[in-house]
mmCIF file of C-alpha atoms in Angstrom:
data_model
loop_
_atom_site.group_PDB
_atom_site.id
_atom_site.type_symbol
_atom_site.label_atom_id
_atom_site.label_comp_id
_atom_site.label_asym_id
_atom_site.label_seq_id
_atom_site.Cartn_x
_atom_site.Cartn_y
_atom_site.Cartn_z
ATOM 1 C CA UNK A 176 6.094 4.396 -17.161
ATOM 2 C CA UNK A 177 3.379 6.920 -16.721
ATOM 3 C CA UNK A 178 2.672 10.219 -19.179
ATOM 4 C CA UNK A 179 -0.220 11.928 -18.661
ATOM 5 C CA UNK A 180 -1.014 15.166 -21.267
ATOM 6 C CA UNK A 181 -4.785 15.569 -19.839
ATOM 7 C CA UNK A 182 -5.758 19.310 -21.769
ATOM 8 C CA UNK A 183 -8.930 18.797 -19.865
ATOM 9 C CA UNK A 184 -11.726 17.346 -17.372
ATOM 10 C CA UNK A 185 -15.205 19.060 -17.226
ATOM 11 C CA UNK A 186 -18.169 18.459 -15.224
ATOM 12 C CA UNK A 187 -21.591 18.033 -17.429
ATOM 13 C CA UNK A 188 -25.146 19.181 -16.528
ATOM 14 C CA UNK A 189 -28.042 20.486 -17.865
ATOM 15 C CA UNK A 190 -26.740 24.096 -18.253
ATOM 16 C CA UNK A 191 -23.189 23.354 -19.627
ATOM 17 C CA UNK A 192 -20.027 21.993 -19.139
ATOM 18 C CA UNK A 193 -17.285 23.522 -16.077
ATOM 19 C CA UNK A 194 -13.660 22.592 -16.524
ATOM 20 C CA UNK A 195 -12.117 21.550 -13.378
ATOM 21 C CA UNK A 196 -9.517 20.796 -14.744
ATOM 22 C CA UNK A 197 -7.050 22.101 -17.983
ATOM 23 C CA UNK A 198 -3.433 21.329 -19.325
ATOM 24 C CA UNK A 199 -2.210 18.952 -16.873
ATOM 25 C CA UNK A 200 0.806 17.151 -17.958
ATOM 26 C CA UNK A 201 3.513 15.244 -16.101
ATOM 27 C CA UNK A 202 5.637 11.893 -16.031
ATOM 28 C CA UNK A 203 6.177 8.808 -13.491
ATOM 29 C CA UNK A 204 9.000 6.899 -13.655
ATOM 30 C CA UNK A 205 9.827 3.915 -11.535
ATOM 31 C CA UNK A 206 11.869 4.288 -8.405
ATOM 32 C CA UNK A 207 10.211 7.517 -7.391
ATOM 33 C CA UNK A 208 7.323 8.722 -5.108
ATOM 34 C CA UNK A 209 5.687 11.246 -6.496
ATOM 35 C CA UNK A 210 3.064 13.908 -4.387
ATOM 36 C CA UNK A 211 0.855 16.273 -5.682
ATOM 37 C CA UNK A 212 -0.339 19.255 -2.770
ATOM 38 C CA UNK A 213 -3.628 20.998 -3.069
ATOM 39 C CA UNK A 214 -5.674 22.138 -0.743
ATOM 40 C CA UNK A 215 -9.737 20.303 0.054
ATOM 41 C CA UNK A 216 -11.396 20.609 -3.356
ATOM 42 C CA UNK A 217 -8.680 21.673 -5.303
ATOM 43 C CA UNK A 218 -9.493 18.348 -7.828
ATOM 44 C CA UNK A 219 -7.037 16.189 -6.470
ATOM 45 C CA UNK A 220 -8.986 12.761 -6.092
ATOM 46 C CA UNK A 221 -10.316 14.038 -9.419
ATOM 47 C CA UNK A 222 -7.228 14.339 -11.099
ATOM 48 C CA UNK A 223 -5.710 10.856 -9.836
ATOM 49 C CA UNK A 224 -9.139 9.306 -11.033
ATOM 50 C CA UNK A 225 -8.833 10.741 -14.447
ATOM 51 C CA UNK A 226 -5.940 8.631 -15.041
ATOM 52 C CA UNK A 227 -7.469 5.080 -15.519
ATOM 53 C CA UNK A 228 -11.313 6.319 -16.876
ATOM 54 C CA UNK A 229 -12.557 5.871 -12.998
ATOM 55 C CA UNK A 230 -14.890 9.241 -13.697
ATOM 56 C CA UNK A 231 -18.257 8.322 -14.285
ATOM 57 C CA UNK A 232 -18.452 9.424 -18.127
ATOM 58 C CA UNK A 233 -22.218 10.445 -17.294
ATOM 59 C CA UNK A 234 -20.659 13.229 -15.300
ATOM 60 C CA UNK A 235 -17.692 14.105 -16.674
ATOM 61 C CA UNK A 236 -15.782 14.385 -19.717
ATOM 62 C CA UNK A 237 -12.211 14.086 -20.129
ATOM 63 C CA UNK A 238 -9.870 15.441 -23.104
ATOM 64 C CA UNK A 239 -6.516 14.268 -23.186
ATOM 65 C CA UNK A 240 -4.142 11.224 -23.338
ATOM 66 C CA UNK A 241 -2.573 9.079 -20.529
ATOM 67 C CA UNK A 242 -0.183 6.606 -21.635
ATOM 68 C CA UNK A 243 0.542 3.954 -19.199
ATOM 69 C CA UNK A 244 3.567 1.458 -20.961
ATOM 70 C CA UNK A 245 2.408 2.296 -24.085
ATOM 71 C CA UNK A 246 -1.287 1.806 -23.715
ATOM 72 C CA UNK A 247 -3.335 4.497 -24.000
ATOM 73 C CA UNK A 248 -5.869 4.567 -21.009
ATOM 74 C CA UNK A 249 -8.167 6.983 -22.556
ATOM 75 C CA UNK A 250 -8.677 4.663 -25.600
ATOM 76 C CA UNK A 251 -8.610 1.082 -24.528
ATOM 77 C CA UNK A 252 -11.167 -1.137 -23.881
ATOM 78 C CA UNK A 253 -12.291 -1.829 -20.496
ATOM 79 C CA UNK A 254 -11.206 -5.130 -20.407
ATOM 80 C CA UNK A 255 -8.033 -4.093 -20.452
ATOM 81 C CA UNK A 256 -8.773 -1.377 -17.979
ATOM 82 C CA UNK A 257 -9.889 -3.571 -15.811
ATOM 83 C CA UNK A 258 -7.054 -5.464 -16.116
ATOM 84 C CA UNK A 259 -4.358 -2.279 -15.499
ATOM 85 C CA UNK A 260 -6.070 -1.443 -12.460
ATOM 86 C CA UNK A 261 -5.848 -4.869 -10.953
ATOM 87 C CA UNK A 262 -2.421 -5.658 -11.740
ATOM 88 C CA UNK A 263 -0.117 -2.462 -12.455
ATOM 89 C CA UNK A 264 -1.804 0.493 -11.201
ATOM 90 C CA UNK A 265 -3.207 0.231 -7.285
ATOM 91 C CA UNK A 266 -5.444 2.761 -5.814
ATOM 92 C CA UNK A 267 -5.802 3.514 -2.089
ATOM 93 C CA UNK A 268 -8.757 5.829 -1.789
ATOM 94 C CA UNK A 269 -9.402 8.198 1.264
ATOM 95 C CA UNK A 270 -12.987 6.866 1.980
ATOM 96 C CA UNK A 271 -11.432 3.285 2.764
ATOM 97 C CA UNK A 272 -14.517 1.714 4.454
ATOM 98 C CA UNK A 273 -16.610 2.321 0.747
ATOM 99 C CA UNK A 274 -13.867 0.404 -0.804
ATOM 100 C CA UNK A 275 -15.041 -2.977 0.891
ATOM 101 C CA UNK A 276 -18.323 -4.560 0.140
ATOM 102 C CA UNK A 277 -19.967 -4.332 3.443
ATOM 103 C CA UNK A 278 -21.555 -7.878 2.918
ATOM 104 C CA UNK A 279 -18.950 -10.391 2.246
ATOM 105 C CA UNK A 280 -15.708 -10.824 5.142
ATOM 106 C CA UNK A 281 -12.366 -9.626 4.971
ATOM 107 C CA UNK A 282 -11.118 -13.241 4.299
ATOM 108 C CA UNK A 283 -12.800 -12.581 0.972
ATOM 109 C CA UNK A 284 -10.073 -10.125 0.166
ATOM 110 C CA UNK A 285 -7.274 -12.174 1.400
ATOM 111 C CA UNK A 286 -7.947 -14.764 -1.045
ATOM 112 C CA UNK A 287 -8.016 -12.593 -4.030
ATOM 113 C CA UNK A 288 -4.338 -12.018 -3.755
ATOM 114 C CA UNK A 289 -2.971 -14.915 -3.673
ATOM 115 C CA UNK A 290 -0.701 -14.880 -1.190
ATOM 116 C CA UNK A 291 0.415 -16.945 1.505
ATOM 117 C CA UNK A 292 -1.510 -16.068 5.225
ATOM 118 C CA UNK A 293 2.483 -16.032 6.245
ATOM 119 C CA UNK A 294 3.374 -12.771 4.356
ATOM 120 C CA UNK A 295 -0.179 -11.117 4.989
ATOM 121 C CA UNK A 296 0.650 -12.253 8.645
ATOM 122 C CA UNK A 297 3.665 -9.779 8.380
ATOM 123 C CA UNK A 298 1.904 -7.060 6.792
ATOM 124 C CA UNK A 299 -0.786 -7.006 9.342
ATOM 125 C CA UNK A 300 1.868 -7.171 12.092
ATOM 126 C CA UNK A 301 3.943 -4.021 10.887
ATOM 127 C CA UNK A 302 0.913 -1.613 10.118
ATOM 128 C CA UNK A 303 -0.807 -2.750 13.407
ATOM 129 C CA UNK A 304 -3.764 -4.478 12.634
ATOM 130 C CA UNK A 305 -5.407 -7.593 14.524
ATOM 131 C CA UNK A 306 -3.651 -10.768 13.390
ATOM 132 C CA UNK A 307 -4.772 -12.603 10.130
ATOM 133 C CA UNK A 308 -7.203 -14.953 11.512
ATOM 134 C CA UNK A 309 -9.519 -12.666 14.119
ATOM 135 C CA UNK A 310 -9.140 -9.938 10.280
ATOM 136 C CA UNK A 311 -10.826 -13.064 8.230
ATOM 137 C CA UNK A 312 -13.761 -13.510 10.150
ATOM 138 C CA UNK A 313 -14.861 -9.790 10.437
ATOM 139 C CA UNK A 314 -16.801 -7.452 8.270
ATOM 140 C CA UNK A 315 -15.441 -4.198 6.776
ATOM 141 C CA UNK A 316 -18.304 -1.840 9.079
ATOM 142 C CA UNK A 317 -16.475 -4.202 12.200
ATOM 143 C CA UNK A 318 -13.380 -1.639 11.278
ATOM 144 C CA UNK A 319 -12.039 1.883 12.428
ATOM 145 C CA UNK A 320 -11.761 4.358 8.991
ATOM 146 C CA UNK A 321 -7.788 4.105 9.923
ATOM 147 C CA UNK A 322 -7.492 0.217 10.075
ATOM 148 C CA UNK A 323 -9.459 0.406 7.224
ATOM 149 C CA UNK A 324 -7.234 2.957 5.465
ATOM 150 C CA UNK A 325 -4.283 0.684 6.605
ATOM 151 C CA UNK A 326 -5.882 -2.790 5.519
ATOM 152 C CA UNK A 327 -6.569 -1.417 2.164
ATOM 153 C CA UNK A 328 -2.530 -0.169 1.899
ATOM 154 C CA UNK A 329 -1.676 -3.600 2.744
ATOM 155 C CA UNK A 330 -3.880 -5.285 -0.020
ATOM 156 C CA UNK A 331 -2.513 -3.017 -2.493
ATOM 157 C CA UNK A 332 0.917 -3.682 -1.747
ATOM 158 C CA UNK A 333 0.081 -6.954 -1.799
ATOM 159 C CA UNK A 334 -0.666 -6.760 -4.972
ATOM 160 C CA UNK A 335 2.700 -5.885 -6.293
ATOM 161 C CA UNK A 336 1.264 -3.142 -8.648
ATOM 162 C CA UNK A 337 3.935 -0.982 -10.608
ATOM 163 C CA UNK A 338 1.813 2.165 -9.864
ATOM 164 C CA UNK A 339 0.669 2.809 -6.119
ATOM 165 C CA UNK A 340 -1.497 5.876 -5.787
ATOM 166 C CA UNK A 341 -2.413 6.792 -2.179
ATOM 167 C CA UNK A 342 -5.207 9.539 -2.103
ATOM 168 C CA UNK A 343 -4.586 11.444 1.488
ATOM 169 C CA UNK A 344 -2.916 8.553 3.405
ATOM 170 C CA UNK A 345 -2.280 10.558 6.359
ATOM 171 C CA UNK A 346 -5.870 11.506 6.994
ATOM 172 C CA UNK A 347 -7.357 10.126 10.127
ATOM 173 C CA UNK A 348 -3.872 7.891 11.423
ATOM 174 C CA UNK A 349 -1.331 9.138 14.440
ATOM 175 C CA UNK A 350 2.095 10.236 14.457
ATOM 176 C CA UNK A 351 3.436 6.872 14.650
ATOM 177 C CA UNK A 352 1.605 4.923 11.905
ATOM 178 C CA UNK A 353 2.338 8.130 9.639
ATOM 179 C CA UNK A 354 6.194 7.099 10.098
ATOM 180 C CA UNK A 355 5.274 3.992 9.309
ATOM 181 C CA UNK A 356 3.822 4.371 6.228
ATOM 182 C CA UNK A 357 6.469 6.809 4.675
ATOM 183 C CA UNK A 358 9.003 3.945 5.919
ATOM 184 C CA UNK A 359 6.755 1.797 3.774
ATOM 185 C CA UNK A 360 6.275 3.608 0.649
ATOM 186 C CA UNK A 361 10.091 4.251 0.359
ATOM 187 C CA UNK A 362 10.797 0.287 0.903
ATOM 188 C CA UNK A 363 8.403 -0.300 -1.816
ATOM 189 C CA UNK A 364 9.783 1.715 -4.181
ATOM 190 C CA UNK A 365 13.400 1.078 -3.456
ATOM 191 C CA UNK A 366 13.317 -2.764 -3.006
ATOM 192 C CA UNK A 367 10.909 -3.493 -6.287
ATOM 193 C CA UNK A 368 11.382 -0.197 -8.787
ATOM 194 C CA UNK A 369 8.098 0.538 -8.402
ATOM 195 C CA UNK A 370 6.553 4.147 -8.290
ATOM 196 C CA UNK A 371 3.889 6.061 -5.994
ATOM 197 C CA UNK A 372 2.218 8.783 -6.349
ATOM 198 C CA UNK A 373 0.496 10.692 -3.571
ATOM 199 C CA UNK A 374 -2.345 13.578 -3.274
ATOM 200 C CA UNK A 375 -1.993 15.219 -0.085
ATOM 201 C CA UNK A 376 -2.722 18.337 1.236
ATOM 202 C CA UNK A 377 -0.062 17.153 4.198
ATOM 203 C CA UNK A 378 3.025 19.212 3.491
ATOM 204 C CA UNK A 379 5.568 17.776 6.217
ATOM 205 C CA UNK A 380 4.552 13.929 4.679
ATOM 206 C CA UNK A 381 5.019 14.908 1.353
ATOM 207 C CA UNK A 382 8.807 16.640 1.897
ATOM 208 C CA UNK A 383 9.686 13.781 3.503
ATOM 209 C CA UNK A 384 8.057 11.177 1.290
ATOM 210 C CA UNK A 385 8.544 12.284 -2.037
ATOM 211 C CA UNK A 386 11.526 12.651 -4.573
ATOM 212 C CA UNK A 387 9.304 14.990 -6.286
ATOM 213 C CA UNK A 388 6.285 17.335 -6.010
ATOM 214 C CA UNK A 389 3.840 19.603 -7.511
ATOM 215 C CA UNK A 390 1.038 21.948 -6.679
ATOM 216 C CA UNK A 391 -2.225 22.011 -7.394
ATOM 217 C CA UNK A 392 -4.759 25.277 -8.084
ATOM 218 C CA UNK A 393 -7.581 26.360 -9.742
ATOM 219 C CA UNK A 394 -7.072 23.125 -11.767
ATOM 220 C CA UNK A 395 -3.608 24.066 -12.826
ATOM 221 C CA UNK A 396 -1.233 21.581 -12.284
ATOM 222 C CA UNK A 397 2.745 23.101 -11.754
ATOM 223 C CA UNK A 398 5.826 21.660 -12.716
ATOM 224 C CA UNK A 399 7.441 18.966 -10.330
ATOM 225 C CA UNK A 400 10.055 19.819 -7.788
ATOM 226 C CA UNK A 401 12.406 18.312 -5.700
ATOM 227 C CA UNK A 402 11.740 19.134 -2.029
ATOM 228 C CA UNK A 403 14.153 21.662 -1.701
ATOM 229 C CA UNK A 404 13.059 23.204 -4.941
ATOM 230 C CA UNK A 405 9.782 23.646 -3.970
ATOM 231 C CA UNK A 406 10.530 25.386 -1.136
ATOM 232 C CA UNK A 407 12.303 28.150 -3.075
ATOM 233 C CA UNK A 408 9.826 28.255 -5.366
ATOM 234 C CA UNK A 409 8.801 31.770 -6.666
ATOM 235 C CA UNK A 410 5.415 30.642 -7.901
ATOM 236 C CA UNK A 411 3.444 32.806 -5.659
ATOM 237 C CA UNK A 412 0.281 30.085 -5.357
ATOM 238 C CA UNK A 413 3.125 27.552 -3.647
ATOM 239 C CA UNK A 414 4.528 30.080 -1.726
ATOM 240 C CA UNK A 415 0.699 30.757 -0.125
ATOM 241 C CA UNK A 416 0.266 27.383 0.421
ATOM 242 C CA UNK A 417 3.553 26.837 2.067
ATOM 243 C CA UNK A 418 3.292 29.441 4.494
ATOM 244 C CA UNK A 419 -0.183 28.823 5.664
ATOM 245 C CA UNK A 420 0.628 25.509 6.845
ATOM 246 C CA UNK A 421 3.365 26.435 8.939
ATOM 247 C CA UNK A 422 1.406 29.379 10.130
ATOM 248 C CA UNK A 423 -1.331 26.296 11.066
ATOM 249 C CA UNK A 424 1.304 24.283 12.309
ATOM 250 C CA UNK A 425 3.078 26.861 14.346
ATOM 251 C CA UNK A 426 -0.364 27.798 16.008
ATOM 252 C CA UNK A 427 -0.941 24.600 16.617
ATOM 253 C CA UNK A 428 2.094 23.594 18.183
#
């Protein structure tokens, strides 16, 4: 479905041009949920941004191909990028609230999808949220950052899109609406043969989420492994990361 072969994204100033990130190359297919780990700043909202041109070209440049059925994404118009990212490739970003335009009500939202108050009714119910009618009438600013993290999951799924990418969807939310999120995800991708693809420095979520996941460093992306895999791994760089999160979790516990 998805085949990215990025070789490169660098930052541009004045002075010259950083590469954040180099040879990145991987597959989606449908039916699987995909995560990519890395710790803060490790260029993971940057990497799942690269994918559909959402970089500001002022700032960065990006060398490479990402093929998304066929179409290339990094030579389209955007038109047609515009078009991808509404219907086939959904994005749930970590700063939810900036995702809403503070001026116009939620019901605003509601009507772009197109679908019946009934089914967003049943949405809003499992993740939650207030029902649909006290949502319509408020204002994005009126929200939590996790109802708004969770109202922007439910628009997205909503949607329908082929492509779901969650950017840190465990950030900010409890125990319990964690479970029900991964419950989620795997429903979605089971029941339609869609695919998801997560960035997450959350390593519990992600081994229990994901059919598949790599590591990112130093703008290096690995290979993807199952879970099991990647807890065997011998790359030294996953092994680090591994056992500083249970050394966080055990100190924590």
């Amino acid at each position: 479905m998805l085949n990215a072969d990025i070789k490169s994204v660098s930052v541009l100033d004045e002075k010259k041009k950083r590469i954040v990130l180099q040879n990145i190359r991987f597959d989606i297919n449908r039916g699987k949920v995909y995560t990519i780990l890395g710790k803060n700043g490790s260029g993971k909202s940057t990497l799942i941004k690269s994918l559909t041109s959402l970089l500001p070209s002022e700032i960065y440049e990006i060398n490479g191909k990402v093929l998304f059925e066929e179409t290339d994404l990094m030579n389209t118009s955007e038109e047609k990028l515009r078009e991808i990212r509404k219907k086939h490739i959904r994005y749930v970003f970590q700063d939810a609230a900036n995702s809403f335009d503070p001026l116009k009500k939620l019901k605003y939202y509601f009507d772009l999808s197109n679908i019946s108050p009934l089914k967003i009714e049943e949405l809003l119910l499992y993740f939650s949220l207030p029902d649909y009618k006290k949502l319509s009438g408020l204002h994005s600013y009126e929200l939590s950052g996790g109802m708004a993290q969770r109202l922007l999951i439910v628009l997205a799924l909503l949607a329908n899109p082929d492509l779901l990418i969650l950017d840190e969807p465990t950030s900010g939310v409890d125990y319990a609406v964690m479970n029900l999120i991964l419950l989620k995800i795997k429903n979605f991708v089971r029941d339609n043969d869609k695919s998801v693809l997560i960035v997450t420095q959350d390593i519990n979520f992600a081994l229990k989420s994901s059919d598949f996941i790599a590591y990112l460093s130093e703008g290096r992306l690995t290979k993807f492994f199952t879970p099991n895999e990647l807890l065997k791994s011998p790359d030294e760089k996953v092994n680090t990361f591994i056992n500083s999160f249970k050394e966080m979790s055990n100190a924590s516990a």
